[in-house]
CSV table of C-alpha atoms in Angstrom, one decimal:
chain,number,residue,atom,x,y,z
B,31,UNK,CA,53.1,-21.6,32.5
B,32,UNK,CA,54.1,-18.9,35.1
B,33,UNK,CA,57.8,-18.5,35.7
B,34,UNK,CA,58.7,-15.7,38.2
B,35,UNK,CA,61.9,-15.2,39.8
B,36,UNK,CA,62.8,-13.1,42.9
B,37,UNK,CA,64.3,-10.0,43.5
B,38,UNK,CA,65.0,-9.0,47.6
B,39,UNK,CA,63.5,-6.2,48.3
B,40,UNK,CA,64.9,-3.6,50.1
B,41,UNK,CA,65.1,-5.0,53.6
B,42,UNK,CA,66.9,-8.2,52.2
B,43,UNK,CA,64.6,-10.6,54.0
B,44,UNK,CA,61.6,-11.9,51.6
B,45,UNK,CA,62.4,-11.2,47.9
B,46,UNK,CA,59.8,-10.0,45.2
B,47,UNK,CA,58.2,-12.4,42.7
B,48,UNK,CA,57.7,-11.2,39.4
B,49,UNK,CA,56.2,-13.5,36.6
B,50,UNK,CA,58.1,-14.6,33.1
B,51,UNK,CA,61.1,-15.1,35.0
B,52,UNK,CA,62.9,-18.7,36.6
B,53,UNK,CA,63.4,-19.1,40.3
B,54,UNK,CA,66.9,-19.9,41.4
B,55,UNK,CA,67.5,-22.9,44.0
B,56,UNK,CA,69.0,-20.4,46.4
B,57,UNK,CA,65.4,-18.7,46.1
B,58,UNK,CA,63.3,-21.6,46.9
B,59,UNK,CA,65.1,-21.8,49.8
B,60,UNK,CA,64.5,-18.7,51.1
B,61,UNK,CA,60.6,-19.1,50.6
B,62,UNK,CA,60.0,-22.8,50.9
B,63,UNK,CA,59.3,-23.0,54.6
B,64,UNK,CA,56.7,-20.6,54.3
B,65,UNK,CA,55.4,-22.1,51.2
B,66,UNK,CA,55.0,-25.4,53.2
B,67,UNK,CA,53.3,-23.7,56.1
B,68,UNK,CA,51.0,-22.2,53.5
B,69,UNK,CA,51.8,-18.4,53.7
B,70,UNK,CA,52.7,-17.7,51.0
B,71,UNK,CA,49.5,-15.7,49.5
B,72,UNK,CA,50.3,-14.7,46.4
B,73,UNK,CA,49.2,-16.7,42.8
B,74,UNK,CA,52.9,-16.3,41.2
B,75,UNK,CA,55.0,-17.0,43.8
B,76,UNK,CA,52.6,-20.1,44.7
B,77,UNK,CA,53.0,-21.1,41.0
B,78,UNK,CA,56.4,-20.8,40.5
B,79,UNK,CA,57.7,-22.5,43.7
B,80,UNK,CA,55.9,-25.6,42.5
B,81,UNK,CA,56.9,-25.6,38.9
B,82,UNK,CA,60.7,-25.1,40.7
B,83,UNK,CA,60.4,-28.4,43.2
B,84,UNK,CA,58.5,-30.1,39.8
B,85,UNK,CA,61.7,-29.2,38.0
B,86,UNK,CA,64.5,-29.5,40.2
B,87,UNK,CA,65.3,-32.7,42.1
B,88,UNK,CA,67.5,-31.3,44.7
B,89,UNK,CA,64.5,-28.7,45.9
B,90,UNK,CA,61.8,-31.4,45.5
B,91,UNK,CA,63.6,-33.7,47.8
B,92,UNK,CA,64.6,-30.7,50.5
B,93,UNK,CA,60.7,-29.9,50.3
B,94,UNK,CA,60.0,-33.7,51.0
B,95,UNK,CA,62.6,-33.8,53.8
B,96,UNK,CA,60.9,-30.8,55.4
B,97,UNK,CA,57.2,-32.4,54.7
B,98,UNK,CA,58.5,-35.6,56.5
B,99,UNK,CA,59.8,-33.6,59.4
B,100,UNK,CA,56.6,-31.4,59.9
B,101,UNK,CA,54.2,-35.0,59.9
B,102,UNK,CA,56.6,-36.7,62.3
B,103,UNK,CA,56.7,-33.8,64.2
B,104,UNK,CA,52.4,-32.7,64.0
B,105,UNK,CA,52.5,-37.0,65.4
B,106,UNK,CA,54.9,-36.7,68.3
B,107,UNK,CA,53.0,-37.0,71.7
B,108,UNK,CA,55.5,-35.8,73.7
B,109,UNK,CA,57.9,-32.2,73.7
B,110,UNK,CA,60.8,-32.2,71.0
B,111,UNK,CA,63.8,-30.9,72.8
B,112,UNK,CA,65.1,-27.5,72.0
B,113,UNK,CA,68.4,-28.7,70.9
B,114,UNK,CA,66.8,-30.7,67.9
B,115,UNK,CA,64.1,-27.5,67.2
B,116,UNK,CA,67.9,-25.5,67.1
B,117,UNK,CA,69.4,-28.3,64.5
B,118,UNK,CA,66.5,-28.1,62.3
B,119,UNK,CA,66.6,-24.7,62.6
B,120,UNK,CA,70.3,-24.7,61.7
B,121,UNK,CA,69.3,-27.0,58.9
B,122,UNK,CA,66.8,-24.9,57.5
B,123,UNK,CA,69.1,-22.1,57.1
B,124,UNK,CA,71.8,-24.0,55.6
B,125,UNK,CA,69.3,-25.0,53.2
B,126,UNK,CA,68.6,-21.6,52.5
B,127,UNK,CA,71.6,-20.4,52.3
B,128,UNK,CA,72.4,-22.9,49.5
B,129,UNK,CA,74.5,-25.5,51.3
C-alpha cells in the first residue's frame, strides 16, 4: 500500500505528496475538492487520498457530503443563488481548515 503524506510547498497553497508516509485529516482537506473534481494527476496523491477517506470516517463522510452536493447541484435546472455558492464555499473552507 502507498501511504504519502503532504508537505506545503513553498507558496503554502497545494502541499507535496511524498509516498511511505500517512496523510493527516487537515491534509485531505486541503486536496479533497480537487480530488473530487478529478485534478488531481498524480498516482500517490490519488492513492493515498483514497486509502485516507477508506480509513477515516470523518473524511469519508465530508467526501460523501461533497459528492451529494456536486449531483444535486449537476441535477438543478435552474441558477443556485450566490449566497448558497458563498455558504458552501464557506463550508468548504472550514472543512479545510479542520473545523
Amino acid at each position: 500500500m502507498i501511504r504519502a503524506t503532504l508537505r506545503r510547498i513553498t507558496s503554502g497553497r497545494w502541499p507535496v505528496v511524498r509516498p511511505g508516509e500517512d496523510l493527516s485529516c487537515s491534509e485531505v482537506g486541503r486536496l479533497l475538492q480537487r480530488f473530487l473534481d478529478g485534478e488531481l494527476a498524480d498516482d500517490v496523491e490519488v492513492e493515498a487520498l483514497s486509502e485516507h477517506l477508506d480509513e477515516c470516517r470523518r473524511c469519508g463522510l465530508e467526501a460523501d457530503t461533497y459528492r451529494k452536493i456536486k449531483m444535486s447541484l449537476a441535477h438543478r435546472r435552474v441558477p443556485v443563488p450566490p449566497e448558497s455558492v458563498a455558504r458552501l464555499r464557506e463550508f468548504g473552507d472550514q472543512l479545510a481548515r479542520g473545523g
